[in-house]
PDB file of C-alpha atoms (C1' of nucleotides) in Angstrom:
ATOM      1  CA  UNK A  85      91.966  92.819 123.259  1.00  0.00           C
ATOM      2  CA  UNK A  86      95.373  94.329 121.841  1.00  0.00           C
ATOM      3  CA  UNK A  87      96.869  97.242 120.862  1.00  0.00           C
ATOM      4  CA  UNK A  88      97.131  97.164 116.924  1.00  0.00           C
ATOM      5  CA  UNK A  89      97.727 100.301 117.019  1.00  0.00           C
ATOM      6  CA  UNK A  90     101.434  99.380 117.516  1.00  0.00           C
ATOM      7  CA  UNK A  91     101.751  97.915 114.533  1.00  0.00           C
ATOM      8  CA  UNK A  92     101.480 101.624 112.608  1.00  0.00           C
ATOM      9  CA  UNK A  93     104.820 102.226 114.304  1.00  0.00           C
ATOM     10  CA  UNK A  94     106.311  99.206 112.769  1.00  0.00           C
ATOM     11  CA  UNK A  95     104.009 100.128 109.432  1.00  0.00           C
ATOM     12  CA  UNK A  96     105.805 103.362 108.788  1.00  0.00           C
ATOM     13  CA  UNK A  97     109.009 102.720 110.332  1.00  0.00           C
ATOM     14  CA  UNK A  98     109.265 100.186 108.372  1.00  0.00           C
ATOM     15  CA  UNK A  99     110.278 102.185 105.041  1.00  0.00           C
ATOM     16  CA  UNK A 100     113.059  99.976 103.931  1.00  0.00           C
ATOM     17  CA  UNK A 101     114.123  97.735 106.860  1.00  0.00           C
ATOM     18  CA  UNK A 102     116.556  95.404 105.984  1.00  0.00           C
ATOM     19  CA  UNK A 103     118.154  96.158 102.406  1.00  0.00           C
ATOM     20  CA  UNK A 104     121.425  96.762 104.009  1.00  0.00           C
ATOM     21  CA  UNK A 105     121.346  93.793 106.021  1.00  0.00           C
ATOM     22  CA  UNK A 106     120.262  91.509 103.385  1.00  0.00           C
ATOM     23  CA  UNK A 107     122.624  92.844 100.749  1.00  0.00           C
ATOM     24  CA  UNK A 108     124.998  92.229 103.261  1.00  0.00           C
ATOM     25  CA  UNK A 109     123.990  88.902 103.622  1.00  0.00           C
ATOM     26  CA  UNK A 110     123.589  87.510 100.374  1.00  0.00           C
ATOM     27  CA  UNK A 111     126.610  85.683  99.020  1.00  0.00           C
ATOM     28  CA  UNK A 112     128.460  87.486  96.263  1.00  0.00           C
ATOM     29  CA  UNK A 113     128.821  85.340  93.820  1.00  0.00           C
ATOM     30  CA  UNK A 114     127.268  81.886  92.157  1.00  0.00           C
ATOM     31  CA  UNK A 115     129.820  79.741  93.953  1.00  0.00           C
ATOM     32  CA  UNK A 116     128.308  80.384  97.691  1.00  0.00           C
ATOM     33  CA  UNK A 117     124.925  80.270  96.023  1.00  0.00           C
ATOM     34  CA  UNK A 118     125.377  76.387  94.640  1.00  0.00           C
ATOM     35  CA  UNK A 119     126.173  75.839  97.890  1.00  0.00           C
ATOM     36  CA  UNK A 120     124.123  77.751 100.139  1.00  0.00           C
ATOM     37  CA  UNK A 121     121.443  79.657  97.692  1.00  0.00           C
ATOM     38  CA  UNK A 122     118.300  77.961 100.062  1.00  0.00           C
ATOM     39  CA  UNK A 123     120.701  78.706 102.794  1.00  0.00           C
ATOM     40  CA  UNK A 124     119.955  82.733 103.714  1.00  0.00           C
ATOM     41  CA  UNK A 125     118.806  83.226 107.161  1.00  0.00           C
ATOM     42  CA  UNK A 126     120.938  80.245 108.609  1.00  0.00           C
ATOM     43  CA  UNK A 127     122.078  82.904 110.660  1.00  0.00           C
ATOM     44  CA  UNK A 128     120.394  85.475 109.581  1.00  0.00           C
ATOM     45  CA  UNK A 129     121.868  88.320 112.215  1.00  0.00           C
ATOM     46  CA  UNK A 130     118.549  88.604 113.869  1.00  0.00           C
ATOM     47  CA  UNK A 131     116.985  91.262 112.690  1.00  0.00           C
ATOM     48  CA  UNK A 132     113.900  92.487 114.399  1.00  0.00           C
ATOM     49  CA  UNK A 133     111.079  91.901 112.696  1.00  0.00           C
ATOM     50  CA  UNK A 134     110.203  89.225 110.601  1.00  0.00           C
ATOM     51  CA  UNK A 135     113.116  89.756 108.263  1.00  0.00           C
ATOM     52  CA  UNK A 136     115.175  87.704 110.959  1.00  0.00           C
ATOM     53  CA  UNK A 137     113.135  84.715 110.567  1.00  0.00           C
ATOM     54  CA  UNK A 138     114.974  82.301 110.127  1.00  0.00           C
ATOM     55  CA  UNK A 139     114.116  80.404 106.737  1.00  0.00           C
ATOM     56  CA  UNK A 140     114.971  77.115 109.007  1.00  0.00           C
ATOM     57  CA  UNK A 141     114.018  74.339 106.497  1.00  0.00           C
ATOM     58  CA  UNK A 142     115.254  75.869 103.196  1.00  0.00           C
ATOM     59  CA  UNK A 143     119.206  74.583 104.157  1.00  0.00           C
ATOM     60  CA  UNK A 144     118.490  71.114 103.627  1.00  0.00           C
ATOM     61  CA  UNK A 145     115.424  71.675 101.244  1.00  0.00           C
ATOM     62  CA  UNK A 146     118.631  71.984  98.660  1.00  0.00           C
ATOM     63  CA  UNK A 147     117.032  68.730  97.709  1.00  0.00           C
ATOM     64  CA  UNK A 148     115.642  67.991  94.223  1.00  0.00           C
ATOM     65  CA  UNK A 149     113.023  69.843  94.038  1.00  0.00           C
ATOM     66  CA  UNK A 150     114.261  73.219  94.502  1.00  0.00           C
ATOM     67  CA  UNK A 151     113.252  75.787  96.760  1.00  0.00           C
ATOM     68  CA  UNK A 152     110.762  73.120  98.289  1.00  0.00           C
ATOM     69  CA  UNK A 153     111.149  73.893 102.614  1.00  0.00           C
ATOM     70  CA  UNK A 154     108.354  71.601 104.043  1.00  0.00           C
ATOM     71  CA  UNK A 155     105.851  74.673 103.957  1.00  0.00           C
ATOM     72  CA  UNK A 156     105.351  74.518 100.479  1.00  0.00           C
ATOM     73  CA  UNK A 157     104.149  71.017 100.519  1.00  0.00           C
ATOM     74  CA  UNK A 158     100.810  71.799 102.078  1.00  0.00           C
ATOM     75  CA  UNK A 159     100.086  74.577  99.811  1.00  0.00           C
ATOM     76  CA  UNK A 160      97.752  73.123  97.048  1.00  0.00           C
ATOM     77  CA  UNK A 161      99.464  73.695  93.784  1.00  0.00           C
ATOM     78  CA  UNK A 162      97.543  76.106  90.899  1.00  0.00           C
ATOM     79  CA  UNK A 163      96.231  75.145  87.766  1.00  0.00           C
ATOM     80  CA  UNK A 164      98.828  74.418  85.604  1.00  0.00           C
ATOM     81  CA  UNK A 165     101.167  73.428  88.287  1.00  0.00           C
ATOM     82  CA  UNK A 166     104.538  72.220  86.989  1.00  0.00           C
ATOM     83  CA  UNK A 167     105.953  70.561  90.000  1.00  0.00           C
ATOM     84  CA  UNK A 168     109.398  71.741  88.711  1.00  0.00           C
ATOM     85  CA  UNK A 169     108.608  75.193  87.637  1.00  0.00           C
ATOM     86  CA  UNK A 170     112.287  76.242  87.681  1.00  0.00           C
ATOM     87  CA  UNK A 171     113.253  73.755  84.914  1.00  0.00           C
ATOM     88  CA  UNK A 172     113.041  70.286  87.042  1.00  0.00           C
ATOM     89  CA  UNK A 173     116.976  70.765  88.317  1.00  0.00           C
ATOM     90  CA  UNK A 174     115.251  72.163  91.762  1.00  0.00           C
ATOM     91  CA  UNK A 175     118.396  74.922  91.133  1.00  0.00           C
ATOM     92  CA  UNK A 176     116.818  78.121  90.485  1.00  0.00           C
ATOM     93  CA  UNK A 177     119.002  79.357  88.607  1.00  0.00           C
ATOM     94  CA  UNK A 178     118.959  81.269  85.853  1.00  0.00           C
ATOM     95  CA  UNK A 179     121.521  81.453  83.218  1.00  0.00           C
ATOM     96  CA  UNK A 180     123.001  84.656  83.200  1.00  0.00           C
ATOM     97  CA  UNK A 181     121.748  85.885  85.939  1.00  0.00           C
ATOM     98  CA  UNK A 182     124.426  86.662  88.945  1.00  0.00           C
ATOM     99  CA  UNK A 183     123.762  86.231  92.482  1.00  0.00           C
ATOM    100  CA  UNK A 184     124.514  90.178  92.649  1.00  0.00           C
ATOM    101  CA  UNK A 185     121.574  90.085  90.208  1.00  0.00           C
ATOM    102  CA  UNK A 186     119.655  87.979  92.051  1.00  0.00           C
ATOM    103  CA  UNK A 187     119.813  89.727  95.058  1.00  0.00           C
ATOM    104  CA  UNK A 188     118.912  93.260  93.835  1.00  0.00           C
ATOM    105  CA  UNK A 189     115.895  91.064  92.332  1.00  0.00           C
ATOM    106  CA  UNK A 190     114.670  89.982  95.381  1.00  0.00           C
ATOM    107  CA  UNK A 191     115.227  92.804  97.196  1.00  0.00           C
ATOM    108  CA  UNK A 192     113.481  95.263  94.656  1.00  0.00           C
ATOM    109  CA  UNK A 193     110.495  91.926  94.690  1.00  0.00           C
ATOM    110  CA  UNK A 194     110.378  92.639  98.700  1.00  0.00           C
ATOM    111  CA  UNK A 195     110.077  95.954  98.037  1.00  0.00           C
ATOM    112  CA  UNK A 196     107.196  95.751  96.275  1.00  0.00           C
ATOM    113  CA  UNK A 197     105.526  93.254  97.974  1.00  0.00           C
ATOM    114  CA  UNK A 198     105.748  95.485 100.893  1.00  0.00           C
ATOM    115  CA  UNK A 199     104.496  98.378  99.008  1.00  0.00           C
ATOM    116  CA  UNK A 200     101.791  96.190  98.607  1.00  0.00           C
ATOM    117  CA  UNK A 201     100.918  95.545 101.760  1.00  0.00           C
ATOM    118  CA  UNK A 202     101.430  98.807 102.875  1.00  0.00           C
ATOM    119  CA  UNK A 203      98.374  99.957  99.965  1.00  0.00           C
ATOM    120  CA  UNK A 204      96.416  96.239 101.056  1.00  0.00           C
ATOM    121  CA  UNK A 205      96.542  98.178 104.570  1.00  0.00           C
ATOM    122  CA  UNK A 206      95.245 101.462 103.318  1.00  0.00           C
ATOM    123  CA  UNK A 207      92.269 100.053 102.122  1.00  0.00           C
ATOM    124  CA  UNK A 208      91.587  97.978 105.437  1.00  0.00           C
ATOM    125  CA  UNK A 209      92.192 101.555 106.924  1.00  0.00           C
ATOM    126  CA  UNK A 210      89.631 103.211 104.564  1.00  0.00           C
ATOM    127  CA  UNK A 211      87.288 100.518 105.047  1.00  0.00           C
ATOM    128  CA  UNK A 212      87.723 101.053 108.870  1.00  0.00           C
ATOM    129  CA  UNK A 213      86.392 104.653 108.384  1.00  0.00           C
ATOM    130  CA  UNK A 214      83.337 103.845 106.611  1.00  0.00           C
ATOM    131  CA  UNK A 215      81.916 100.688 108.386  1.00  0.00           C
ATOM    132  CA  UNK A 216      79.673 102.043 111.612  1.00  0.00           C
ATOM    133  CA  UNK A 217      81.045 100.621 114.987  1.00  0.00           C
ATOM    134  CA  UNK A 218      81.176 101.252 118.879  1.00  0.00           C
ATOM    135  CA  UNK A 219      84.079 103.753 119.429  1.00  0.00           C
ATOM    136  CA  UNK A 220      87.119 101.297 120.616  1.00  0.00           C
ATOM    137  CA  UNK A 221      89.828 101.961 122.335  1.00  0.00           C
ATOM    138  CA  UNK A 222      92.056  99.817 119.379  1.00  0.00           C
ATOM    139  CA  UNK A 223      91.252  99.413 116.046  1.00  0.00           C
ATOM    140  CA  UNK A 224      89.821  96.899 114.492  1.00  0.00           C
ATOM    141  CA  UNK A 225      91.175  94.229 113.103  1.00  0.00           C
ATOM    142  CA  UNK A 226      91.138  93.028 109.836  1.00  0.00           C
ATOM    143  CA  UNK A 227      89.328  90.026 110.126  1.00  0.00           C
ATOM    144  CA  UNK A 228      86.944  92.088 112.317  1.00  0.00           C
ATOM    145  CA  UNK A 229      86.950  95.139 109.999  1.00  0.00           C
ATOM    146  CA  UNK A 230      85.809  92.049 106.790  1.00  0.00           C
ATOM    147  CA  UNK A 231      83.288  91.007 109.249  1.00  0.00           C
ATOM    148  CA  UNK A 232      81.746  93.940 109.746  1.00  0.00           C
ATOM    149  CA  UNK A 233      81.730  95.472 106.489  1.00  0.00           C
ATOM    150  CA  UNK A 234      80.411  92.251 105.215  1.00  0.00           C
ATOM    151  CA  UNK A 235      77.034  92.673 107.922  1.00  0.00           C
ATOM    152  CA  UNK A 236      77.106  96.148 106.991  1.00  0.00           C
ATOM    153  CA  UNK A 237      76.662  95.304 103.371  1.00  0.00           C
ATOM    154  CA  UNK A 238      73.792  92.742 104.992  1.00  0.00           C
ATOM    155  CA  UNK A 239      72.074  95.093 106.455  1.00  0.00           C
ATOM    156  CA  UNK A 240      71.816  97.887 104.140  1.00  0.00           C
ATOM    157  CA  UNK A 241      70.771  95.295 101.684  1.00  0.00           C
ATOM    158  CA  UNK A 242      67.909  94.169 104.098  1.00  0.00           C
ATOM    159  CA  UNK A 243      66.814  97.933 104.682  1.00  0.00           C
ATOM    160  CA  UNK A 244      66.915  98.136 100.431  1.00  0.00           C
ATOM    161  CA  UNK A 245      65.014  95.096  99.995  1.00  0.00           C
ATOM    162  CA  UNK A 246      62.528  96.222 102.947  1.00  0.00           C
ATOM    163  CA  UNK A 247      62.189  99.834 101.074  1.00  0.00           C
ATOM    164  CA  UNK A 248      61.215  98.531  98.077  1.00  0.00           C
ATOM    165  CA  UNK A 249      58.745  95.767  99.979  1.00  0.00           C
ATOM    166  CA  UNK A 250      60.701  92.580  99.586  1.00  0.00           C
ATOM    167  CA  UNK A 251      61.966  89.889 101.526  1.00  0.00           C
ATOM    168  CA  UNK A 252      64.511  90.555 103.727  1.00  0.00           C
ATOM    169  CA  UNK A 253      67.273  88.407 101.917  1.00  0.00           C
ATOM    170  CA  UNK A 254      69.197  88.041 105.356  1.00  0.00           C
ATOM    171  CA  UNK A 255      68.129  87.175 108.667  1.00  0.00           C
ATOM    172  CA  UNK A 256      70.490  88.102 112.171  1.00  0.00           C
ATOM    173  CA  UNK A 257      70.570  85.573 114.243  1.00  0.00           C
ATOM    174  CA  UNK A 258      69.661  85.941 117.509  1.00  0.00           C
ATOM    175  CA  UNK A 259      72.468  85.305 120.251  1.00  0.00           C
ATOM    176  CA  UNK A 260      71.813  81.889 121.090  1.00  0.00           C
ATOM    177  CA  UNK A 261      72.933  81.076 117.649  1.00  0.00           C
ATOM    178  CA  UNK A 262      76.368  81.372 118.759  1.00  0.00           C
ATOM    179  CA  UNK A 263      75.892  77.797 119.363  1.00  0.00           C
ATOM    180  CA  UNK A 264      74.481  76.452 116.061  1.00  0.00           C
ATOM    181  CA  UNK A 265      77.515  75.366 114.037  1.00  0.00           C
ATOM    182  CA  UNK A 266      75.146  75.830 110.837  1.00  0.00           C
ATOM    183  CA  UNK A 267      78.129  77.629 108.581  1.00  0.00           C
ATOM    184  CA  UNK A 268      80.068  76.353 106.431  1.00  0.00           C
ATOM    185  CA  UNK A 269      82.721  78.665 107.168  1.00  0.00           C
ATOM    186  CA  UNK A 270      81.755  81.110 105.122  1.00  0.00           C
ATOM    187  CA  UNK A 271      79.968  79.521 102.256  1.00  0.00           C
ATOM    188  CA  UNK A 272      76.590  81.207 102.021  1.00  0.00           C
ATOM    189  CA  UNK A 273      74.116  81.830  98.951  1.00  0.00           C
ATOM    190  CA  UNK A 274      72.695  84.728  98.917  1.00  0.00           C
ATOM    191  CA  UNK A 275      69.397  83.635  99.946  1.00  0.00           C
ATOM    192  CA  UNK A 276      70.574  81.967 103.131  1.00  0.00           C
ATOM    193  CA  UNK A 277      69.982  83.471 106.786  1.00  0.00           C
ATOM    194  CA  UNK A 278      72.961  84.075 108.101  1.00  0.00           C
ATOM    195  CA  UNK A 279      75.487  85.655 110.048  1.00  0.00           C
ATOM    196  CA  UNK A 280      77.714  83.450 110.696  1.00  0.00           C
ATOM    197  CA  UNK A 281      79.856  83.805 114.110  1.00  0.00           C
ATOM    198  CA  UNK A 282      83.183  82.953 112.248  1.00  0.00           C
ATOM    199  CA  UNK A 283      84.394  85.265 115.193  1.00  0.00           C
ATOM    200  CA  UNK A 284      83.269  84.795 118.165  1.00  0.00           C
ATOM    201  CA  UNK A 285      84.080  87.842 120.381  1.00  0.00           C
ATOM    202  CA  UNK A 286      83.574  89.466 116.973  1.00  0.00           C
ATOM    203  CA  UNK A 287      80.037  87.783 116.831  1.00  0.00           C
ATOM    204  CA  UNK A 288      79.210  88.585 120.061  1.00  0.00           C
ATOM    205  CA  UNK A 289      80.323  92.208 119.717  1.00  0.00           C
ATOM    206  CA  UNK A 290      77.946  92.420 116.450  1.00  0.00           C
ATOM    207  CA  UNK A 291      75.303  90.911 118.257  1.00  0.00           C
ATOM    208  CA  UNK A 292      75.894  93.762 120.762  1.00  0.00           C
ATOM    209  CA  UNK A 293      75.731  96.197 118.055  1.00  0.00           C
ATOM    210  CA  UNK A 294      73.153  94.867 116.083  1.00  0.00           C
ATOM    211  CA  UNK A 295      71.148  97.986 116.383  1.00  0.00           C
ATOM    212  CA  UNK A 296      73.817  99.622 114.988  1.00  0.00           C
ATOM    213  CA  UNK A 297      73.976  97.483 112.076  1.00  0.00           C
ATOM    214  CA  UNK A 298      70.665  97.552 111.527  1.00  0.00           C
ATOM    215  CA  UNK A 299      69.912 100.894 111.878  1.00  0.00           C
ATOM    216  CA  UNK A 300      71.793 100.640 108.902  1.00  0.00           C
ATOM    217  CA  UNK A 301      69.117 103.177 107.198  1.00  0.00           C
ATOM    218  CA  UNK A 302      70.840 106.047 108.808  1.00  0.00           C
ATOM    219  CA  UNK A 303      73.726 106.495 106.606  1.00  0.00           C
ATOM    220  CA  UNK A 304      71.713 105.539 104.027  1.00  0.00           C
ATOM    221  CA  UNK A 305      69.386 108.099 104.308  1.00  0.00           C
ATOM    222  CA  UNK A 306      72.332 110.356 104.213  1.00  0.00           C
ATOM    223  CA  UNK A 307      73.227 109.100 100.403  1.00  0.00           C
TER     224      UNK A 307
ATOM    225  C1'  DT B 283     103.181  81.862 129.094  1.00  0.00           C
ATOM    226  C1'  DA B 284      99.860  81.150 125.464  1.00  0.00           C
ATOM    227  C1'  DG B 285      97.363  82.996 121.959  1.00  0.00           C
ATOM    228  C1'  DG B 286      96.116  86.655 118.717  1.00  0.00           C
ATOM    229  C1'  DC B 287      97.478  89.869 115.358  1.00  0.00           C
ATOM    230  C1'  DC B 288     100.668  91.711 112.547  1.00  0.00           C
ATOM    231  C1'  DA B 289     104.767  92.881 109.180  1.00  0.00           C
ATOM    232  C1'  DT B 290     107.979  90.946 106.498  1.00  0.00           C
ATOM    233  C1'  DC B 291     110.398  87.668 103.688  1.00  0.00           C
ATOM    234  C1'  DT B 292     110.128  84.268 100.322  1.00  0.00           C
ATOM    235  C1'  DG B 293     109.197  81.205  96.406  1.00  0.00           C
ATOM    236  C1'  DG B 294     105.592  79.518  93.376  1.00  0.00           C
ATOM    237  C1'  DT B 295     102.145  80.715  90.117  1.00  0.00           C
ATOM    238  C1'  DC B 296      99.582  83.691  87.163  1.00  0.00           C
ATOM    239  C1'  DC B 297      99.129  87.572  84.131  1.00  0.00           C
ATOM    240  C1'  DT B 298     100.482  91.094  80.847  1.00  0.00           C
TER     241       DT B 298
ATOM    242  C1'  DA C 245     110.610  88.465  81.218  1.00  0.00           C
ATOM    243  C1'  DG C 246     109.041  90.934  84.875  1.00  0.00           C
ATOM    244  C1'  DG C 247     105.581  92.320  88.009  1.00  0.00           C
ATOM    245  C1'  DA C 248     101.445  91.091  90.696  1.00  0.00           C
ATOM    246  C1'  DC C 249      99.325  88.016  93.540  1.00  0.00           C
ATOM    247  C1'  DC C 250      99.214  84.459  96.906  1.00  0.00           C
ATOM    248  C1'  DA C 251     100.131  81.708 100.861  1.00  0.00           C
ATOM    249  C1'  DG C 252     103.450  79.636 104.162  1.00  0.00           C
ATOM    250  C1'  DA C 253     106.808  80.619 107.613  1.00  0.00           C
ATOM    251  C1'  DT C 254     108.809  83.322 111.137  1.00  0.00           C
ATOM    252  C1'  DG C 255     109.437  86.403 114.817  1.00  0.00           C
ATOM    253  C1'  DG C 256     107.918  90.609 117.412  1.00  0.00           C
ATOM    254  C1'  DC C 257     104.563  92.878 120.245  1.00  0.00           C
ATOM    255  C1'  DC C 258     100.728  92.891 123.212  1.00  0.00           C
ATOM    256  C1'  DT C 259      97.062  91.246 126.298  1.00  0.00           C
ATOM    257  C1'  DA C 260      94.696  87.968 129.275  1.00  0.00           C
TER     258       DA C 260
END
DNA sequence: TAGGCCATCTGGTCCT
DNA sequence: AGGACCAGATGGCCTA
């Protein structure tokens, strides 16, 4: 498939990409920002990665209802939703708060969130190194690396059912059941058969592996 | 070139 | 109030 490999170049490199640039960007005071605060990335320098995206919609998203770019409208609001969360104005401003402020605010928020990431990634990687799978040139990915883990956890809990002589609680499909549609994306009681090819090539690379997964006793063993 | 995967930015919402 | 979490958007890189 594809190199993600790459992407720990971009991981680490990434340390603090675009502080500079941003700072730079960001208007200096509250003036610019009544009239361009949803504005940043109009023509946003084009960074590399990501952080050049261009937030296309926000400009004219300076509409009622705030920060509200047509992306947001699809996203199904949380409990306690108040469609005007920043005070009904749409503005998002807050009093006191400069657009120097503002600015070190979002940039210390990206910060974090990246930091985030960055430990969300970690624990992909850890999970990597624990779930039993044919050597591969890349690495997995992470919806592979869920998938796994997730008929890892099967197994072993088929091979502990089995050891104490109960019911295998999970059945693996044969490979012909690539073409049942039976899942429901994912929603499975426990006491369904399943393995569900949310993935194909994934699927079909389990399938291959099966053994592997089932032999799930080995490490076991080891514990 | 299209599609997959990813990192990053961003704003809304929730939680402490 | 501020940080964490979440999901949408965007653009880069890579492979088929």
């Amino acid at each position: 498939m594809k190199s993600v490999d790459r992407m720990s170049g971009s991981e680490e490199g990434s340390g603090t990409p675009d502080l500079d640039r941003n700072a730079a960007f960001w208007p200096e005071d509250d003036e610019e920002i009544e009239a361009g605060y949803m504005h940043l990335g109009s023509e946003d320098s084009g960074g590399k990665r990501g952080n050049g995206k261009s937030r296309q919609d926000c400009s004219d998203s300076s509409g009622s209802e705030g920060p509200s770019p047509s992306r947001k409208q699809s996203r199904p609001k949380r409990k306690g939703s108040n469609v005007s969360a920043n005070g009904g104005s749409g503005r998002r401003r807050k009093s006191g708060i400069s657009a120097r402020e503002r600015n070190l605010r979002r940039l210390e928020s990206n910060e974090r969130e990246r930091m985030r990431m960055h430990s969300l990634n970690d624990a992909f990687e850890q999970l990597r190194e624990v779930i039993p799978h044919v050597k591969m040139e890349r690495k997995l990915s992470k919806i592979e690396t869920l998938t796994l883990a997730k008929n890892y956890i099967m197994a072993l809990t088929n091979v502990i059912c089995e050891m104490r002589g109960e019911e295998k609680p999970y059945t693996f499909l044969d490979v012909d059941c690539g073409s049942n549609s039976n899942n429901s994306s994912g929603e499975q009681g426990p006491e369904e058969d399943m393995v569900e090819p949310n993935n194909n090539s994934l699927f079909q690379e389990n399938l291959e592996h099966r053994t592997l997964t089932e032999t799930a006793s080995i490490p076991l063993h080891d514990m």
